[in-house]
PDB file of C-alpha atoms in Angstrom:
ATOM      1  CA  UNK A  29     -16.030 -10.164  -5.772  1.00 63.00           C
ATOM      2  CA  UNK A  30     -14.480  -7.628  -3.371  1.00 71.00           C
ATOM      3  CA  UNK A  31     -10.997  -9.106  -3.799  1.00 71.00           C
ATOM      4  CA  UNK A  32     -11.357  -9.103  -7.583  1.00 74.00           C
ATOM      5  CA  UNK A  33     -12.196  -5.385  -7.557  1.00 73.00           C
ATOM      6  CA  UNK A  34      -9.621  -4.241  -4.982  1.00 71.00           C
ATOM      7  CA  UNK A  35      -6.709  -6.515  -5.824  1.00 74.00           C
ATOM      8  CA  UNK A  36      -7.048  -7.453  -9.470  1.00 65.00           C
ATOM      9  CA  UNK A  37      -4.377  -9.798 -10.775  1.00 52.00           C
ATOM     10  CA  UNK A  38      -2.478 -12.201  -8.547  1.00 46.00           C
ATOM     11  CA  UNK A  39       1.045 -11.061  -9.395  1.00 50.00           C
ATOM     12  CA  UNK A  40       3.299 -10.997  -6.343  1.00 48.00           C
ATOM     13  CA  UNK A  41       5.414  -8.102  -7.574  1.00 52.00           C
ATOM     14  CA  UNK A  42       5.393  -5.724 -10.511  1.00 53.00           C
ATOM     15  CA  UNK A  43       7.314  -7.511 -13.258  1.00 50.00           C
ATOM     16  CA  UNK A  44       8.557  -4.139 -14.475  1.00 51.00           C
ATOM     17  CA  UNK A  45      10.636  -3.789 -11.294  1.00 54.00           C
ATOM     18  CA  UNK A  46      12.429  -7.079 -11.923  1.00 55.00           C
ATOM     19  CA  UNK A  47      15.488  -7.783 -14.032  1.00 52.00           C
ATOM     20  CA  UNK A  48      14.113 -11.210 -14.989  1.00 53.00           C
ATOM     21  CA  UNK A  49      10.600 -12.599 -14.786  1.00 54.00           C
ATOM     22  CA  UNK A  50       9.992 -15.069 -11.931  1.00 51.00           C
ATOM     23  CA  UNK A  51       8.874 -17.986 -14.102  1.00 55.00           C
ATOM     24  CA  UNK A  52       9.330 -20.728 -11.522  1.00 69.00           C
ATOM     25  CA  UNK A  53       7.994 -21.296  -8.031  1.00 73.00           C
ATOM     26  CA  UNK A  54      11.551 -21.424  -6.688  1.00 78.00           C
ATOM     27  CA  UNK A  55      12.244 -17.995  -8.148  1.00 82.00           C
ATOM     28  CA  UNK A  56       9.099 -16.586  -6.538  1.00 85.00           C
ATOM     29  CA  UNK A  57      10.153 -17.980  -3.166  1.00 87.00           C
ATOM     30  CA  UNK A  58      13.614 -16.461  -3.567  1.00 91.00           C
ATOM     31  CA  UNK A  59      12.135 -13.072  -4.451  1.00 93.00           C
ATOM     32  CA  UNK A  60       9.873 -13.218  -1.398  1.00 93.00           C
ATOM     33  CA  UNK A  61      12.895 -14.015   0.778  1.00 95.00           C
ATOM     34  CA  UNK A  62      14.766 -11.023  -0.642  1.00 96.00           C
ATOM     35  CA  UNK A  63      11.750  -8.781  -0.044  1.00 96.00           C
ATOM     36  CA  UNK A  64      11.378 -10.118   3.507  1.00 96.00           C
ATOM     37  CA  UNK A  65      14.997  -9.160   4.143  1.00 97.00           C
ATOM     38  CA  UNK A  66      14.437  -5.740   2.584  1.00 96.00           C
ATOM     39  CA  UNK A  67      11.399  -5.208   4.838  1.00 96.00           C
ATOM     40  CA  UNK A  68      13.521  -5.970   7.900  1.00 96.00           C
ATOM     41  CA  UNK A  69      16.183  -3.492   6.770  1.00 95.00           C
ATOM     42  CA  UNK A  70      13.525  -0.835   6.148  1.00 93.00           C
ATOM     43  CA  UNK A  71      12.202  -1.272   9.695  1.00 91.00           C
ATOM     44  CA  UNK A  72      15.699  -1.184  11.211  1.00 92.00           C
ATOM     45  CA  UNK A  73      17.381   1.656   9.323  1.00 92.00           C
ATOM     46  CA  UNK A  74      14.778   3.165   6.970  1.00 87.00           C
ATOM     47  CA  UNK A  75      14.269   2.779   3.237  1.00 86.00           C
ATOM     48  CA  UNK A  76      16.538   5.705   2.414  1.00 86.00           C
ATOM     49  CA  UNK A  77      19.534   3.829   3.893  1.00 91.00           C
ATOM     50  CA  UNK A  78      18.769   0.384   2.498  1.00 93.00           C
ATOM     51  CA  UNK A  79      21.495  -1.193   0.354  1.00 94.00           C
ATOM     52  CA  UNK A  80      21.482  -4.320  -1.793  1.00 95.00           C
ATOM     53  CA  UNK A  81      24.447  -5.596   0.233  1.00 96.00           C
ATOM     54  CA  UNK A  82      22.390  -5.455   3.433  1.00 97.00           C
ATOM     55  CA  UNK A  83      19.579  -7.378   1.772  1.00 97.00           C
ATOM     56  CA  UNK A  84      21.961 -10.006   0.443  1.00 97.00           C
ATOM     57  CA  UNK A  85      23.585 -10.522   3.847  1.00 96.00           C
ATOM     58  CA  UNK A  86      20.321 -10.713   5.767  1.00 96.00           C
ATOM     59  CA  UNK A  87      18.670 -13.074   3.287  1.00 95.00           C
ATOM     60  CA  UNK A  88      21.707 -15.339   3.064  1.00 95.00           C
ATOM     61  CA  UNK A  89      21.881 -14.797  -0.693  1.00 95.00           C
ATOM     62  CA  UNK A  90      24.816 -13.620  -2.763  1.00 95.00           C
ATOM     63  CA  UNK A  91      24.879 -10.082  -4.081  1.00 96.00           C
ATOM     64  CA  UNK A  92      24.710 -11.635  -7.532  1.00 95.00           C
ATOM     65  CA  UNK A  93      21.394 -13.249  -6.651  1.00 94.00           C
ATOM     66  CA  UNK A  94      19.970  -9.888  -5.607  1.00 95.00           C
ATOM     67  CA  UNK A  95      21.070  -8.306  -8.894  1.00 94.00           C
ATOM     68  CA  UNK A  96      19.694 -11.239 -10.821  1.00 92.00           C
ATOM     69  CA  UNK A  97      16.202 -10.099  -9.876  1.00 92.00           C
ATOM     70  CA  UNK A  98      16.634  -6.407  -9.070  1.00 94.00           C
ATOM     71  CA  UNK A  99      18.935  -4.170 -11.130  1.00 92.00           C
ATOM     72  CA  UNK A 100      19.380  -1.681  -8.271  1.00 91.00           C
ATOM     73  CA  UNK A 101      18.102  -0.694  -4.824  1.00 91.00           C
ATOM     74  CA  UNK A 102      15.327   1.433  -6.306  1.00 89.00           C
ATOM     75  CA  UNK A 103      13.880  -1.565  -8.167  1.00 90.00           C
ATOM     76  CA  UNK A 104      14.036  -3.515  -4.905  1.00 92.00           C
ATOM     77  CA  UNK A 105      12.174  -0.775  -3.050  1.00 91.00           C
ATOM     78  CA  UNK A 106       9.568  -0.523  -5.811  1.00 88.00           C
ATOM     79  CA  UNK A 107       8.945  -4.275  -5.574  1.00 90.00           C
ATOM     80  CA  UNK A 108       8.682  -4.105  -1.779  1.00 93.00           C
ATOM     81  CA  UNK A 109       6.208  -1.230  -2.006  1.00 90.00           C
ATOM     82  CA  UNK A 110       4.152  -3.110  -4.607  1.00 88.00           C
ATOM     83  CA  UNK A 111       4.009  -6.143  -2.332  1.00 91.00           C
ATOM     84  CA  UNK A 112       2.928  -3.998   0.624  1.00 91.00           C
ATOM     85  CA  UNK A 113       0.164  -2.459  -1.487  1.00 88.00           C
ATOM     86  CA  UNK A 114      -1.071  -5.873  -2.583  1.00 90.00           C
ATOM     87  CA  UNK A 115      -1.043  -7.260   0.956  1.00 92.00           C
ATOM     88  CA  UNK A 116      -2.990  -4.255   2.200  1.00 93.00           C
ATOM     89  CA  UNK A 117      -5.597  -4.700  -0.497  1.00 90.00           C
ATOM     90  CA  UNK A 118      -5.918  -8.401   0.257  1.00 91.00           C
ATOM     91  CA  UNK A 119      -6.319  -7.667   3.973  1.00 90.00           C
ATOM     92  CA  UNK A 120      -8.960  -5.024   3.273  1.00 91.00           C
ATOM     93  CA  UNK A 121     -10.925  -7.231   0.901  1.00 89.00           C
ATOM     94  CA  UNK A 122     -10.960 -10.007   3.500  1.00 90.00           C
ATOM     95  CA  UNK A 123     -12.155  -7.595   6.195  1.00 90.00           C
ATOM     96  CA  UNK A 124     -14.935  -6.205   4.009  1.00 91.00           C
ATOM     97  CA  UNK A 125     -16.093  -9.716   3.144  1.00 88.00           C
ATOM     98  CA  UNK A 126     -16.000 -10.695   6.828  1.00 91.00           C
ATOM     99  CA  UNK A 127     -17.612  -7.616   8.354  1.00 92.00           C
ATOM    100  CA  UNK A 128     -19.992  -6.669   5.518  1.00 92.00           C
ATOM    101  CA  UNK A 129     -20.176  -2.950   6.413  1.00 96.00           C
ATOM    102  CA  UNK A 130     -23.748  -1.694   6.122  1.00 96.00           C
ATOM    103  CA  UNK A 131     -22.889   1.808   4.880  1.00 97.00           C
ATOM    104  CA  UNK A 132     -20.188   3.411   2.775  1.00 97.00           C
ATOM    105  CA  UNK A 133     -19.052   5.346   5.852  1.00 97.00           C
ATOM    106  CA  UNK A 134     -18.408   2.088   7.702  1.00 97.00           C
ATOM    107  CA  UNK A 135     -16.540   0.766   4.658  1.00 96.00           C
ATOM    108  CA  UNK A 136     -14.280   3.840   4.508  1.00 96.00           C
ATOM    109  CA  UNK A 137     -13.644   3.641   8.264  1.00 96.00           C
ATOM    110  CA  UNK A 138     -12.664  -0.017   7.867  1.00 96.00           C
ATOM    111  CA  UNK A 139     -10.244   0.824   5.038  1.00 95.00           C
ATOM    112  CA  UNK A 140      -8.580   3.508   7.128  1.00 95.00           C
ATOM    113  CA  UNK A 141      -8.369   1.340  10.245  1.00 95.00           C
ATOM    114  CA  UNK A 142      -6.822  -1.514   8.298  1.00 95.00           C
ATOM    115  CA  UNK A 143      -4.240   0.763   6.700  1.00 94.00           C
ATOM    116  CA  UNK A 144      -3.230   2.037  10.135  1.00 94.00           C
ATOM    117  CA  UNK A 145      -2.993  -1.523  11.471  1.00 94.00           C
ATOM    118  CA  UNK A 146      -0.666  -2.579   8.650  1.00 94.00           C
ATOM    119  CA  UNK A 147       2.055  -0.319  10.037  1.00 91.00           C
ATOM    120  CA  UNK A 148       2.027  -2.491  13.159  1.00 91.00           C
ATOM    121  CA  UNK A 149       1.571  -5.905  11.561  1.00 91.00           C
ATOM    122  CA  UNK A 150       3.274  -5.822   8.153  1.00 92.00           C
ATOM    123  CA  UNK A 151       7.111  -5.685   8.214  1.00 93.00           C
ATOM    124  CA  UNK A 152       8.481  -2.826   6.145  1.00 92.00           C
ATOM    125  CA  UNK A 153       5.097  -1.173   5.635  1.00 91.00           C
ATOM    126  CA  UNK A 154       6.654   2.255   6.049  1.00 88.00           C
ATOM    127  CA  UNK A 155       7.786   1.687   2.442  1.00 85.00           C
ATOM    128  CA  UNK A 156       4.427   3.251   1.559  1.00 80.00           C
ATOM    129  CA  UNK A 157       6.274   6.572   1.890  1.00 73.00           C
ATOM    130  CA  UNK A 158       8.795   5.359  -0.671  1.00 60.00           C
ATOM    131  CA  UNK A 159       8.369   8.365  -3.015  1.00 58.00           C
ATOM    132  CA  UNK A 160      10.182  10.449  -0.385  1.00 52.00           C
ATOM    133  CA  UNK A 161      13.472   8.672  -1.156  1.00 50.00           C
ATOM    134  CA  UNK A 162      15.929  11.235  -2.444  1.00 47.00           C
ATOM    135  CA  UNK A 163      16.796  10.727  -6.093  1.00 49.00           C
ATOM    136  CA  UNK A 164      13.686   8.749  -7.003  1.00 52.00           C
ATOM    137  CA  UNK A 165      12.000  10.142 -10.101  1.00 51.00           C
ATOM    138  CA  UNK A 166       8.471   9.507 -11.304  1.00 49.00           C
ATOM    139  CA  UNK A 167       9.628   6.967 -13.879  1.00 49.00           C
ATOM    140  CA  UNK A 168      10.880   4.718 -11.057  1.00 46.00           C
ATOM    141  CA  UNK A 169       7.369   4.379  -9.669  1.00 49.00           C
ATOM    142  CA  UNK A 170       5.342   2.901 -12.489  1.00 43.00           C
ATOM    143  CA  UNK A 171       1.891   3.144 -10.912  1.00 50.00           C
ATOM    144  CA  UNK A 172       0.138   5.911  -8.998  1.00 65.00           C
ATOM    145  CA  UNK A 173      -1.125   3.472  -6.361  1.00 75.00           C
ATOM    146  CA  UNK A 174      -3.406   5.919  -4.581  1.00 79.00           C
ATOM    147  CA  UNK A 175      -5.209   6.930  -7.763  1.00 85.00           C
ATOM    148  CA  UNK A 176      -5.476   3.316  -8.889  1.00 88.00           C
ATOM    149  CA  UNK A 177      -6.805   2.366  -5.458  1.00 90.00           C
ATOM    150  CA  UNK A 178      -9.335   5.202  -5.667  1.00 92.00           C
ATOM    151  CA  UNK A 179     -10.557   3.780  -8.977  1.00 93.00           C
ATOM    152  CA  UNK A 180     -10.951   0.340  -7.426  1.00 91.00           C
ATOM    153  CA  UNK A 181     -12.599   1.763  -4.308  1.00 93.00           C
ATOM    154  CA  UNK A 182     -15.068   3.579  -6.532  1.00 95.00           C
ATOM    155  CA  UNK A 183     -15.975   0.184  -7.951  1.00 93.00           C
ATOM    156  CA  UNK A 184     -16.758  -1.051  -4.434  1.00 93.00           C
ATOM    157  CA  UNK A 185     -18.995   1.948  -3.698  1.00 95.00           C
ATOM    158  CA  UNK A 186     -20.816   1.509  -7.012  1.00 95.00           C
ATOM    159  CA  UNK A 187     -21.324  -2.236  -6.555  1.00 93.00           C
ATOM    160  CA  UNK A 188     -22.353  -2.149  -2.894  1.00 93.00           C
ATOM    161  CA  UNK A 189     -23.640   1.305  -1.962  1.00 95.00           C
ATOM    162  CA  UNK A 190     -25.451   2.692  -4.984  1.00 95.00           C
ATOM    163  CA  UNK A 191     -22.861   5.254  -6.105  1.00 97.00           C
ATOM    164  CA  UNK A 192     -22.599   6.345  -9.748  1.00 96.00           C
ATOM    165  CA  UNK A 193     -19.169   5.774 -11.241  1.00 96.00           C
ATOM    166  CA  UNK A 194     -17.568   8.928 -12.671  1.00 97.00           C
ATOM    167  CA  UNK A 195     -14.277  10.787 -12.624  1.00 96.00           C
ATOM    168  CA  UNK A 196     -15.443  13.107  -9.842  1.00 97.00           C
ATOM    169  CA  UNK A 197     -16.014  10.140  -7.546  1.00 97.00           C
ATOM    170  CA  UNK A 198     -12.541   8.770  -8.289  1.00 96.00           C
ATOM    171  CA  UNK A 199     -10.991  12.210  -7.777  1.00 96.00           C
ATOM    172  CA  UNK A 200     -12.687  12.711  -4.397  1.00 97.00           C
ATOM    173  CA  UNK A 201     -11.809   9.222  -3.204  1.00 96.00           C
ATOM    174  CA  UNK A 202      -8.215   9.903  -4.216  1.00 95.00           C
ATOM    175  CA  UNK A 203      -8.239  13.091  -2.119  1.00 96.00           C
ATOM    176  CA  UNK A 204      -9.830  11.282   0.851  1.00 96.00           C
ATOM    177  CA  UNK A 205      -7.233   8.500   0.642  1.00 93.00           C
ATOM    178  CA  UNK A 206      -4.397  11.018   0.501  1.00 93.00           C
ATOM    179  CA  UNK A 207      -5.652  12.853   3.581  1.00 95.00           C
ATOM    180  CA  UNK A 208      -6.100   9.675   5.604  1.00 95.00           C
ATOM    181  CA  UNK A 209      -2.766   8.227   4.523  1.00 92.00           C
ATOM    182  CA  UNK A 210      -0.903  11.432   5.373  1.00 92.00           C
ATOM    183  CA  UNK A 211      -2.376  11.536   8.877  1.00 94.00           C
ATOM    184  CA  UNK A 212      -1.645   7.857   9.511  1.00 94.00           C
ATOM    185  CA  UNK A 213       1.937   8.151   8.309  1.00 90.00           C
ATOM    186  CA  UNK A 214       2.398  11.253  10.478  1.00 90.00           C
ATOM    187  CA  UNK A 215       1.121   9.371  13.521  1.00 93.00           C
ATOM    188  CA  UNK A 216       3.817   6.714  13.070  1.00 89.00           C
ATOM    189  CA  UNK A 217       6.509   9.314  12.572  1.00 84.00           C
ATOM    190  CA  UNK A 218       5.609  10.802  15.957  1.00 78.00           C
ATOM    191  CA  UNK A 219       5.329   7.497  17.837  1.00 85.00           C
ATOM    192  CA  UNK A 220       6.574   4.030  16.907  1.00 80.00           C
ATOM    193  CA  UNK A 221       3.193   2.468  17.715  1.00 86.00           C
ATOM    194  CA  UNK A 222       1.234   5.335  16.224  1.00 90.00           C
ATOM    195  CA  UNK A 223      -0.300   8.370  17.861  1.00 92.00           C
ATOM    196  CA  UNK A 224      -3.815   7.158  18.721  1.00 93.00           C
ATOM    197  CA  UNK A 225      -5.300  10.652  18.659  1.00 93.00           C
ATOM    198  CA  UNK A 226      -4.034  11.265  15.131  1.00 94.00           C
ATOM    199  CA  UNK A 227      -5.066   7.781  13.991  1.00 94.00           C
ATOM    200  CA  UNK A 228      -8.591   8.363  15.259  1.00 93.00           C
ATOM    201  CA  UNK A 229      -8.862  11.556  13.224  1.00 96.00           C
ATOM    202  CA  UNK A 230      -7.757   9.952   9.938  1.00 96.00           C
ATOM    203  CA  UNK A 231     -11.053   8.171   9.308  1.00 96.00           C
ATOM    204  CA  UNK A 232     -13.102  11.092  10.593  1.00 97.00           C
ATOM    205  CA  UNK A 233     -11.405  13.502   8.194  1.00 97.00           C
ATOM    206  CA  UNK A 234     -11.809  11.210   5.173  1.00 97.00           C
ATOM    207  CA  UNK A 235     -15.489  10.530   5.878  1.00 98.00           C
ATOM    208  CA  UNK A 236     -16.301  14.181   6.643  1.00 98.00           C
ATOM    209  CA  UNK A 237     -14.732  15.254   3.349  1.00 98.00           C
ATOM    210  CA  UNK A 238     -16.745  12.694   1.369  1.00 98.00           C
ATOM    211  CA  UNK A 239     -19.968  13.546   3.217  1.00 97.00           C
ATOM    212  CA  UNK A 240     -19.743  17.049   1.788  1.00 96.00           C
ATOM    213  CA  UNK A 241     -20.501  15.522  -1.609  1.00 97.00           C
ATOM    214  CA  UNK A 242     -22.284  12.262  -0.762  1.00 95.00           C
ATOM    215  CA  UNK A 243     -24.423  12.943   2.293  1.00 80.00           C
TER     216      UNK A 243
END
């Protein structure tokens, strides 16, 4: 139930970012290998300096293979970001199912803590700041992931904690997610393993903001 709400479909990457659709299992494995290589490059040199040639070399594929699936580096970065988003949502849904938080505050704290942990455990997770790449326009990023996540999170709060679903709830969850994400990303910009003081504040800020409306 939680996974169905938070994750939705089981697509590995956004088909709109691909040059061809991955119809076969072999193609999906090849795409994952290319994205794994891209994640390594992102961690080593940053997403703004990633090139398709680097990805091809690291993955052991030809440059033609990269372009078979991704028309340019932006499409590759979009696909990597989409995969990171999906993996985060899967991780969160598993944690919620396992821990069964008793209150919505505990659920929000868990979401924030898991997001922070992904920077340490998921290769290339800094791609979540992908929109900062120079030259990327809004049309290159097909989905507003934070707003979509806020919509799905609202579904969790309605199903498990007695909230009423409305646009105000989605809007406020979107704001809370943005605040927490900004603080977490800032903590990893300051220190490679994350600034613990800043990380600790991320959940506190998000919950305090929501408590103003849902005490």
